[in-house]
Amino acid sequence: MKKLSVIMLITMSVLIIWNSRSFAIETSPHISDREIVERLARLEEGQNTLRAEIRANADAIGNLREDMNKQFDRIDKQFDRLVHIMLGIFGAFATLCGGTIWFALWDRRTMIRPFEDKVKKIEDDIAANRNKLHTLIEAFRTLSKTDEKVAAILKKFNLL
């Protein structure tokens, strides 16, 4: 049984290999040298037209690239112009803010100076009249010992 299956396997393998070899070979039609030369000439002509088209496409791509570079240059100039405008606006805004702060400080100083002068004058007047005021209060205190109305008024203002 084993021998039979080995023999069948070998036989089938030989048949498959034999048949596949016979199908692998194709007979080609006979082409003359003249036909080969004509086909080569047509191929060369086709290659020449393809080369011309490729050159034309390369030139068109080059032109497009130049146009794109010009467009990028225009866009760069426009961005530069916008940046300069923004810097100008920022500078003007900073100047306005600084000017406003400076004006506010200057205005406060000029407004406070007259009040400082008045306060200084009042302090000087109070310092000059301090002794007179203390003497007057002492006089009223001595008067309050004899007069009840004066004593009531001094107590009302916490001077007694």
CSV table of N, CA and C in Angstrom, one decimal:
chain,number,residue,atom,x,y,z
A,1,MET,N,0.8,-1.2,0.0
A,1,MET,CA,0.0,0.0,0.0
A,1,MET,C,0.9,1.3,0.0
A,2,LYS,N,1.9,1.2,0.8
A,2,LYS,CA,2.8,2.3,0.8
A,2,LYS,C,3.5,2.5,-0.5
A,3,LYS,N,3.9,1.4,-1.1
A,3,LYS,CA,4.6,1.5,-2.3
A,3,LYS,C,3.7,2.1,-3.4
A,4,LEU,N,2.5,1.7,-3.4
A,4,LEU,CA,1.5,2.1,-4.4
A,4,LEU,C,1.3,3.7,-4.2
A,5,SER,N,1.2,4.1,-3.0
A,5,SER,CA,1.0,5.6,-2.9
A,5,SER,C,2.2,6.3,-3.2
A,6,VAL,N,3.4,5.8,-3.0
A,6,VAL,CA,4.7,6.5,-3.4
A,6,VAL,C,4.8,6.5,-4.9
A,7,ILE,N,4.4,5.4,-5.5
A,7,ILE,CA,4.5,5.4,-7.0
A,7,ILE,C,3.5,6.3,-7.6
A,8,MET,N,2.3,6.4,-7.0
A,8,MET,CA,1.3,7.3,-7.6
A,8,MET,C,1.7,8.8,-7.3
A,9,LEU,N,2.3,9.1,-6.2
A,9,LEU,CA,2.8,10.4,-6.0
A,9,LEU,C,3.9,10.8,-6.9
A,10,ILE,N,4.8,9.9,-7.2
A,10,ILE,CA,5.9,10.2,-8.1
A,10,ILE,C,5.3,10.4,-9.5
A,11,THR,N,4.4,9.5,-9.9
A,11,THR,CA,3.8,9.6,-11.3
A,11,THR,C,3.1,10.9,-11.4
A,12,MET,N,2.3,11.3,-10.4
A,12,MET,CA,1.6,12.6,-10.5
A,12,MET,C,2.5,13.8,-10.6
A,13,SER,N,3.6,13.7,-9.8
A,13,SER,CA,4.6,14.8,-9.8
A,13,SER,C,5.2,14.9,-11.2
A,14,VAL,N,5.6,13.8,-11.8
A,14,VAL,CA,6.2,13.9,-13.1
A,14,VAL,C,5.2,14.4,-14.1
A,15,LEU,N,4.0,14.0,-14.1
A,15,LEU,CA,3.0,14.5,-15.0
A,15,LEU,C,2.8,16.0,-14.8
A,16,ILE,N,2.7,16.5,-13.6
A,16,ILE,CA,2.5,17.9,-13.4
A,16,ILE,C,3.7,18.7,-13.9
A,17,ILE,N,4.9,18.2,-13.6
A,17,ILE,CA,6.1,18.9,-14.1
A,17,ILE,C,6.2,18.9,-15.6
A,18,TRP,N,5.9,17.8,-16.2
A,18,TRP,CA,6.0,17.6,-17.7
A,18,TRP,C,5.0,18.6,-18.4
A,19,ASN,N,3.8,18.6,-17.8
A,19,ASN,CA,2.7,19.5,-18.4
A,19,ASN,C,3.0,21.0,-18.2
A,20,SER,N,3.6,21.3,-17.1
A,20,SER,CA,3.8,22.7,-16.9
A,20,SER,C,5.0,23.2,-17.8
A,21,ARG,N,5.9,22.4,-18.1
A,21,ARG,CA,7.0,22.8,-19.0
A,21,ARG,C,6.4,23.0,-20.4
A,22,SER,N,5.5,22.2,-20.8
A,22,SER,CA,5.0,22.4,-22.2
A,22,SER,C,4.1,23.6,-22.3
A,23,PHE,N,3.5,24.0,-21.2
A,23,PHE,CA,2.6,25.2,-21.3
A,23,PHE,C,3.4,26.5,-21.1
A,24,ALA,N,4.6,26.4,-20.5
A,24,ALA,CA,5.4,27.6,-20.3
A,24,ALA,C,6.0,28.1,-21.6
A,25,ILE,N,6.2,27.4,-22.6
A,25,ILE,CA,6.8,27.8,-23.8
A,25,ILE,C,5.7,28.3,-24.7
A,26,GLU,N,5.9,29.6,-25.2
A,26,GLU,CA,4.9,30.1,-26.1
A,26,GLU,C,5.6,30.3,-27.4
A,27,THR,N,4.9,30.1,-28.4
A,27,THR,CA,5.5,30.4,-29.7
A,27,THR,C,5.3,31.8,-30.1
A,28,SER,N,6.3,32.6,-30.5
A,28,SER,CA,6.1,34.0,-30.8
A,28,SER,C,6.0,34.1,-32.3
A,29,PRO,N,5.3,35.1,-32.7
A,29,PRO,CA,5.3,35.4,-34.1
A,29,PRO,C,6.6,35.9,-34.6
A,30,HIS,N,7.0,35.6,-35.8
A,30,HIS,CA,8.3,36.0,-36.3
A,30,HIS,C,8.2,37.5,-36.7
A,31,ILE,N,9.2,38.3,-36.1
A,31,ILE,CA,9.2,39.7,-36.3
A,31,ILE,C,10.5,39.9,-37.1
A,32,SER,N,10.3,40.7,-38.2
A,32,SER,CA,11.5,41.0,-39.1
A,32,SER,C,12.3,42.1,-38.5
A,33,ASP,N,13.5,42.3,-39.0
A,33,ASP,CA,14.4,43.3,-38.6
A,33,ASP,C,13.8,44.7,-38.9
A,34,ARG,N,13.2,44.8,-40.0
A,34,ARG,CA,12.6,46.1,-40.5
A,34,ARG,C,11.5,46.5,-39.5
A,35,GLU,N,10.7,45.6,-39.0
A,35,GLU,CA,9.6,45.9,-38.1
A,35,GLU,C,10.2,46.4,-36.8
A,36,ILE,N,11.3,45.7,-36.4
A,36,ILE,CA,12.0,46.1,-35.1
A,36,ILE,C,12.5,47.5,-35.2
A,37,VAL,N,13.2,47.8,-36.4
A,37,VAL,CA,13.7,49.2,-36.6
A,37,VAL,C,12.6,50.2,-36.6
A,38,GLU,N,11.5,49.9,-37.2
A,38,GLU,CA,10.3,50.8,-37.2
A,38,GLU,C,9.8,51.1,-35.8
A,39,ARG,N,9.7,50.0,-35.1
A,39,ARG,CA,9.1,50.1,-33.7
A,39,ARG,C,10.1,50.9,-32.8
A,40,LEU,N,11.4,50.7,-33.0
A,40,LEU,CA,12.4,51.5,-32.3
A,40,LEU,C,12.4,52.9,-32.6
A,41,ALA,N,12.2,53.2,-33.9
A,41,ALA,CA,12.1,54.6,-34.4
A,41,ALA,C,10.8,55.3,-33.7
A,42,ARG,N,9.7,54.5,-33.7
A,42,ARG,CA,8.5,55.1,-33.1
A,42,ARG,C,8.7,55.3,-31.6
A,43,LEU,N,9.4,54.4,-30.9
A,43,LEU,CA,9.7,54.5,-29.5
A,43,LEU,C,10.6,55.8,-29.3
A,44,GLU,N,11.6,55.9,-30.1
A,44,GLU,CA,12.5,57.1,-29.9
A,44,GLU,C,11.7,58.4,-30.2
A,45,GLU,N,10.8,58.4,-31.2
A,45,GLU,CA,10.0,59.6,-31.4
A,45,GLU,C,9.1,59.9,-30.2
A,46,GLY,N,8.5,58.8,-29.6
A,46,GLY,CA,7.7,59.0,-28.5
A,46,GLY,C,8.5,59.5,-27.3
A,47,GLN,N,9.7,59.0,-27.1
A,47,GLN,CA,10.5,59.5,-26.0
A,47,GLN,C,10.9,60.9,-26.2
A,48,ASN,N,11.1,61.3,-27.5
A,48,ASN,CA,11.5,62.7,-27.7
A,48,ASN,C,10.3,63.6,-27.4
A,49,THR,N,9.1,63.2,-27.8
A,49,THR,CA,7.9,64.0,-27.4
A,49,THR,C,7.7,64.1,-25.9
A,50,LEU,N,7.9,62.9,-25.2
A,50,LEU,CA,7.8,62.9,-23.8
A,50,LEU,C,8.8,63.9,-23.1
A,51,ARG,N,10.0,63.9,-23.7
A,51,ARG,CA,11.1,64.8,-23.2
A,51,ARG,C,10.7,66.2,-23.4
A,52,ALA,N,10.1,66.5,-24.5
A,52,ALA,CA,9.7,67.9,-24.8
A,52,ALA,C,8.5,68.3,-23.8
A,53,GLU,N,7.6,67.4,-23.6
A,53,GLU,CA,6.5,67.7,-22.6
A,53,GLU,C,7.1,67.8,-21.2
A,54,ILE,N,8.0,67.0,-20.9
A,54,ILE,CA,8.6,67.1,-19.5
A,54,ILE,C,9.4,68.5,-19.4
A,55,ARG,N,10.1,68.9,-20.4
A,55,ARG,CA,10.7,70.2,-20.4
A,55,ARG,C,9.7,71.3,-20.3
A,56,ALA,N,8.6,71.2,-21.0
A,56,ALA,CA,7.6,72.2,-21.0
A,56,ALA,C,7.0,72.3,-19.6
A,57,ASN,N,6.7,71.1,-19.0
A,57,ASN,CA,6.2,71.0,-17.6
A,57,ASN,C,7.2,71.6,-16.6
A,58,ALA,N,8.5,71.3,-16.8
A,58,ALA,CA,9.5,71.9,-15.9
A,58,ALA,C,9.5,73.4,-16.0
A,59,ASP,N,9.4,73.9,-17.3
A,59,ASP,CA,9.4,75.4,-17.4
A,59,ASP,C,8.2,76.0,-16.8
A,60,ALA,N,7.0,75.3,-16.9
A,60,ALA,CA,5.8,75.8,-16.3
A,60,ALA,C,5.9,75.8,-14.8
A,61,ILE,N,6.5,74.7,-14.3
A,61,ILE,CA,6.7,74.6,-12.8
A,61,ILE,C,7.7,75.7,-12.3
A,62,GLY,N,8.7,76.0,-13.1
A,62,GLY,CA,9.7,77.1,-12.8
A,62,GLY,C,9.0,78.4,-12.8
A,63,ASN,N,8.1,78.7,-13.8
A,63,ASN,CA,7.3,79.9,-13.8
A,63,ASN,C,6.4,80.0,-12.6
A,64,LEU,N,5.7,78.9,-12.3
A,64,LEU,CA,4.9,78.9,-11.1
A,64,LEU,C,5.6,79.2,-9.8
A,65,ARG,N,6.8,78.6,-9.7
A,65,ARG,CA,7.7,78.8,-8.6
A,65,ARG,C,8.1,80.3,-8.5
A,66,GLU,N,8.4,80.9,-9.6
A,66,GLU,CA,8.8,82.3,-9.6
A,66,GLU,C,7.6,83.2,-9.2
A,67,ASP,N,6.4,82.9,-9.7
A,67,ASP,CA,5.2,83.6,-9.3
A,67,ASP,C,4.9,83.4,-7.8
A,68,MET,N,5.1,82.2,-7.3
A,68,MET,CA,4.9,82.0,-5.9
A,68,MET,C,5.9,82.8,-5.0
A,69,ASN,N,7.1,82.8,-5.5
A,69,ASN,CA,8.1,83.6,-4.7
A,69,ASN,C,7.8,85.1,-4.7
A,70,LYS,N,7.3,85.6,-5.8
A,70,LYS,CA,6.9,87.0,-5.9
A,70,LYS,C,5.7,87.2,-5.0
A,71,GLN,N,4.8,86.3,-4.9
A,71,GLN,CA,3.6,86.4,-4.1
A,71,GLN,C,4.1,86.4,-2.6
A,72,PHE,N,5.0,85.5,-2.3
A,72,PHE,CA,5.5,85.4,-0.9
A,72,PHE,C,6.2,86.7,-0.5
A,73,ASP,N,7.0,87.3,-1.5
A,73,ASP,CA,7.6,88.6,-1.2
A,73,ASP,C,6.6,89.7,-0.9
A,74,ARG,N,5.5,89.7,-1.7
A,74,ARG,CA,4.5,90.7,-1.5
A,74,ARG,C,3.8,90.5,-0.1
A,75,ILE,N,3.6,89.3,0.2
A,75,ILE,CA,3.0,89.0,1.5
A,75,ILE,C,3.9,89.4,2.7
A,76,ASP,N,5.2,89.1,2.5
A,76,ASP,CA,6.2,89.5,3.5
A,76,ASP,C,6.2,91.0,3.7
A,77,LYS,N,6.2,91.7,2.6
A,77,LYS,CA,6.2,93.2,2.7
A,77,LYS,C,4.9,93.7,3.4
A,78,GLN,N,3.8,93.1,3.1
A,78,GLN,CA,2.6,93.5,3.7
A,78,GLN,C,2.6,93.2,5.2
A,79,PHE,N,3.2,92.0,5.6
A,79,PHE,CA,3.3,91.7,7.0
A,79,PHE,C,4.2,92.7,7.7
A,80,ASP,N,5.3,93.1,7.0
A,80,ASP,CA,6.2,94.1,7.6
A,80,ASP,C,5.5,95.4,7.8
A,81,ARG,N,4.7,95.8,6.8
A,81,ARG,CA,4.0,97.1,6.9
A,81,ARG,C,3.0,97.0,8.1
A,82,LEU,N,2.3,95.9,8.2
A,82,LEU,CA,1.4,95.7,9.3
A,82,LEU,C,2.1,95.7,10.7
A,83,VAL,N,3.3,95.1,10.7
A,83,VAL,CA,4.0,95.1,12.0
A,83,VAL,C,4.4,96.6,12.3
A,84,HIS,N,4.9,97.3,11.3
A,84,HIS,CA,5.2,98.7,11.6
A,84,HIS,C,4.0,99.5,12.0
A,85,ILE,N,2.9,99.3,11.4
A,85,ILE,CA,1.7,100.0,11.9
A,85,ILE,C,1.3,99.6,13.3
A,86,MET,N,1.4,98.3,13.6
A,86,MET,CA,1.1,97.9,15.0
A,86,MET,C,2.1,98.5,16.0
A,87,LEU,N,3.4,98.6,15.6
A,87,LEU,CA,4.3,99.2,16.5
A,87,LEU,C,4.0,100.7,16.7
A,88,GLY,N,3.6,101.3,15.6
A,88,GLY,CA,3.3,102.7,15.8
A,88,GLY,C,2.1,102.9,16.7
A,89,ILE,N,1.1,102.1,16.5
A,89,ILE,CA,-0.1,102.1,17.4
A,89,ILE,C,0.3,101.9,18.8
A,90,PHE,N,1.1,100.9,19.0
A,90,PHE,CA,1.5,100.5,20.4
A,90,PHE,C,2.3,101.7,21.0
A,91,GLY,N,3.2,102.3,20.2
A,91,GLY,CA,4.0,103.4,20.7
A,91,GLY,C,3.1,104.6,21.0
A,92,ALA,N,2.1,104.9,20.2
A,92,ALA,CA,1.2,106.0,20.5
A,92,ALA,C,0.4,105.7,21.7
A,93,PHE,N,-0.1,104.5,21.9
A,93,PHE,CA,-0.8,104.1,23.1
A,93,PHE,C,0.0,104.2,24.4
A,94,ALA,N,1.3,103.8,24.3
A,94,ALA,CA,2.2,103.9,25.4
A,94,ALA,C,2.5,105.4,25.7
A,95,THR,N,2.6,106.2,24.7
A,95,THR,CA,2.8,107.6,24.9
A,95,THR,C,1.6,108.3,25.6
A,96,LEU,N,0.4,107.9,25.1
A,96,LEU,CA,-0.8,108.4,25.7
A,96,LEU,C,-0.9,108.0,27.2
A,97,CYS,N,-0.6,106.7,27.5
A,97,CYS,CA,-0.7,106.3,28.9
A,97,CYS,C,0.3,107.0,29.7
A,98,GLY,N,1.5,107.1,29.3
A,98,GLY,CA,2.6,107.8,30.0
A,98,GLY,C,2.2,109.3,30.2
A,99,GLY,N,1.7,109.9,29.2
A,99,GLY,CA,1.3,111.3,29.3
A,99,GLY,C,0.2,111.5,30.3
A,100,THR,N,-0.8,110.6,30.2
A,100,THR,CA,-1.9,110.7,31.2
A,100,THR,C,-1.4,110.6,32.6
A,101,ILE,N,-0.6,109.6,32.9
A,101,ILE,CA,0.0,109.4,34.2
A,101,ILE,C,0.8,110.6,34.6
A,102,TRP,N,1.6,111.1,33.8
A,102,TRP,CA,2.4,112.3,34.1
A,102,TRP,C,1.5,113.5,34.4
A,103,PHE,N,0.5,113.7,33.6
A,103,PHE,CA,-0.4,114.8,33.8
A,103,PHE,C,-1.2,114.7,35.2
A,104,ALA,N,-1.6,113.4,35.5
A,104,ALA,CA,-2.3,113.2,36.8
A,104,ALA,C,-1.3,113.5,37.9
A,105,LEU,N,-0.1,113.1,37.9
A,105,LEU,CA,0.9,113.4,38.9
A,105,LEU,C,1.1,114.9,39.0
A,106,TRP,N,1.3,115.5,37.9
A,106,TRP,CA,1.6,117.0,37.9
A,106,TRP,C,0.4,117.7,38.4
A,107,ASP,N,-0.8,117.3,38.1
A,107,ASP,CA,-2.0,118.0,38.5
A,107,ASP,C,-2.2,117.8,40.0
A,108,ARG,N,-1.9,116.7,40.5
A,108,ARG,CA,-2.0,116.4,42.0
A,108,ARG,C,-1.0,117.3,42.8
A,109,ARG,N,0.2,117.4,42.2
A,109,ARG,CA,1.2,118.2,42.9
A,109,ARG,C,0.8,119.7,42.9
A,110,THR,N,0.4,120.1,41.8
A,110,THR,CA,0.0,121.6,41.7
A,110,THR,C,-1.3,121.8,42.5
A,111,MET,N,-2.1,120.9,42.7
A,111,MET,CA,-3.3,121.1,43.5
A,111,MET,C,-3.0,121.0,45.0
A,112,ILE,N,-2.1,120.1,45.3
A,112,ILE,CA,-1.8,119.9,46.8
A,112,ILE,C,-1.0,121.0,47.3
A,113,ARG,N,-0.1,121.7,46.5
A,113,ARG,CA,0.8,122.7,47.0
A,113,ARG,C,0.0,123.9,47.7
A,114,PRO,N,-1.0,124.4,47.1
A,114,PRO,CA,-1.7,125.5,47.8
A,114,PRO,C,-2.3,125.0,49.2
A,115,PHE,N,-2.8,123.8,49.2
A,115,PHE,CA,-3.3,123.3,50.5
A,115,PHE,C,-2.2,123.1,51.5
A,116,GLU,N,-1.1,122.6,51.0
A,116,GLU,CA,0.1,122.5,51.9
A,116,GLU,C,0.5,123.8,52.5
A,117,ASP,N,0.5,124.9,51.6
A,117,ASP,CA,0.8,126.2,52.1
A,117,ASP,C,-0.2,126.7,53.1
A,118,LYS,N,-1.5,126.5,52.9
A,118,LYS,CA,-2.5,126.9,53.8
A,118,LYS,C,-2.4,126.2,55.1
A,119,VAL,N,-2.2,124.9,55.1
A,119,VAL,CA,-2.0,124.1,56.3
A,119,VAL,C,-0.8,124.6,57.1
A,120,LYS,N,0.3,124.9,56.4
A,120,LYS,CA,1.5,125.4,57.1
A,120,LYS,C,1.2,126.7,57.7
A,121,LYS,N,0.5,127.6,57.1
A,121,LYS,CA,0.1,128.9,57.6
A,121,LYS,C,-0.7,128.8,58.9
A,122,ILE,N,-1.7,127.8,58.8
A,122,ILE,CA,-2.6,127.6,59.9
A,122,ILE,C,-1.8,127.0,61.1
A,123,GLU,N,-0.9,126.1,60.8
A,123,GLU,CA,-0.1,125.5,61.9
A,123,GLU,C,0.8,126.6,62.5
A,124,ASP,N,1.3,127.5,61.7
A,124,ASP,CA,2.1,128.6,62.3
A,124,ASP,C,1.3,129.5,63.1
A,125,ASP,N,0.0,129.8,62.7
A,125,ASP,CA,-0.9,130.7,63.5
A,125,ASP,C,-1.2,130.0,64.8
A,126,ILE,N,-1.5,128.7,64.7
A,126,ILE,CA,-1.8,128.0,66.0
A,126,ILE,C,-0.6,128.0,66.9
A,127,ALA,N,0.5,127.8,66.4
A,127,ALA,CA,1.7,127.8,67.2
A,127,ALA,C,2.0,129.1,67.8
A,128,ALA,N,1.7,130.2,67.1
A,128,ALA,CA,1.9,131.5,67.6
A,128,ALA,C,0.8,131.9,68.7
A,129,ASN,N,-0.4,131.4,68.5
A,129,ASN,CA,-1.5,131.7,69.5
A,129,ASN,C,-1.7,130.6,70.5
A,130,ARG,N,-0.8,129.6,70.6
A,130,ARG,CA,-1.0,128.6,71.6
A,130,ARG,C,-0.9,129.1,73.0
A,131,ASN,N,0.1,129.9,73.3
A,131,ASN,CA,0.2,130.5,74.6
A,131,ASN,C,-1.0,131.3,75.0
A,132,LYS,N,-1.5,132.1,74.0
A,132,LYS,CA,-2.7,132.9,74.3
A,132,LYS,C,-3.9,132.0,74.6
A,133,LEU,N,-4.0,130.9,73.9
A,133,LEU,CA,-5.2,130.0,74.1
A,133,LEU,C,-5.1,129.3,75.4
A,134,HIS,N,-3.9,128.9,75.8
A,134,HIS,CA,-3.7,128.2,77.1
A,134,HIS,C,-4.0,129.2,78.3
A,135,THR,N,-3.6,130.4,78.1
A,135,THR,CA,-3.9,131.5,79.1
A,135,THR,C,-5.4,131.7,79.2
A,136,LEU,N,-6.1,131.8,78.0
A,136,LEU,CA,-7.5,132.0,78.0
A,136,LEU,C,-8.2,130.9,78.7
A,137,ILE,N,-7.8,129.6,78.4
A,137,ILE,CA,-8.5,128.5,79.1
A,137,ILE,C,-8.3,128.5,80.6
A,138,GLU,N,-7.1,128.9,81.0
A,138,GLU,CA,-6.8,129.0,82.5
A,138,GLU,C,-7.6,130.1,83.1
A,139,ALA,N,-7.8,131.1,82.4
A,139,ALA,CA,-8.7,132.2,82.9
A,139,ALA,C,-10.1,131.8,83.1
A,140,PHE,N,-10.6,131.0,82.1
A,140,PHE,CA,-12.0,130.5,82.2
A,140,PHE,C,-12.1,129.5,83.3
A,141,ARG,N,-11.1,128.7,83.6
A,141,ARG,CA,-11.1,127.7,84.7
A,141,ARG,C,-11.2,128.5,86.0
A,142,THR,N,-10.4,129.5,86.1
A,142,THR,CA,-10.5,130.3,87.4
A,142,THR,C,-11.8,131.0,87.6
A,143,LEU,N,-12.4,131.4,86.4
A,143,LEU,CA,-13.7,132.0,86.5
A,143,LEU,C,-14.8,131.0,86.8
A,144,SER,N,-14.6,129.8,86.4
A,144,SER,CA,-15.6,128.7,86.6
A,144,SER,C,-15.7,128.4,88.1
A,145,LYS,N,-14.7,128.7,88.9
A,145,LYS,CA,-14.7,128.4,90.3
A,145,LYS,C,-15.7,129.3,91.0
A,146,THR,N,-15.9,130.5,90.4
A,146,THR,CA,-16.9,131.4,91.0
A,146,THR,C,-18.2,131.5,90.2
A,147,ASP,N,-18.2,131.1,88.9
A,147,ASP,CA,-19.4,131.2,88.1
A,147,ASP,C,-19.8,129.8,87.7
A,148,GLU,N,-21.0,129.4,88.0
A,148,GLU,CA,-21.5,128.1,87.7
A,148,GLU,C,-21.8,127.9,86.2
A,149,LYS,N,-22.3,129.0,85.5
A,149,LYS,CA,-22.6,128.9,84.1
A,149,LYS,C,-21.3,128.6,83.3
A,150,VAL,N,-20.2,129.3,83.6
A,150,VAL,CA,-19.0,129.1,82.9
A,150,VAL,C,-18.5,127.6,83.2
A,151,ALA,N,-18.6,127.1,84.4
A,151,ALA,CA,-18.2,125.8,84.8
A,151,ALA,C,-19.0,124.8,84.0
A,152,ALA,N,-20.3,125.0,83.8
A,152,ALA,CA,-21.1,124.1,83.0
A,152,ALA,C,-20.7,124.0,81.6
A,153,ILE,N,-20.4,125.2,81.0
A,153,ILE,CA,-19.9,125.2,79.6
A,153,ILE,C,-18.6,124.5,79.4
A,154,LEU,N,-17.7,124.8,80.4
A,154,LEU,CA,-16.3,124.1,80.3
A,154,LEU,C,-16.5,122.6,80.4
A,155,LYS,N,-17.4,122.1,81.3
A,155,LYS,CA,-17.6,120.7,81.4
A,155,LYS,C,-18.2,120.1,80.1
A,156,LYS,N,-19.1,120.9,79.5
A,156,LYS,CA,-19.7,120.4,78.3
A,156,LYS,C,-18.7,120.2,77.2
A,157,PHE,N,-17.6,121.0,77.1
A,157,PHE,CA,-16.6,120.9,76.1
A,157,PHE,C,-15.4,120.1,76.6
A,158,ASN,N,-15.5,119.5,77.8
A,158,ASN,CA,-14.4,118.7,78.4
A,158,ASN,C,-13.1,119.5,78.6
A,159,LEU,N,-13.3,120.7,79.0
A,159,LEU,CA,-12.1,121.6,79.3
A,159,LEU,C,-11.9,121.7,80.8
A,160,LEU,N,-12.8,121.2,81.6
A,160,LEU,CA,-12.6,121.2,83.0
A,160,LEU,C,-12.1,119.9,83.5
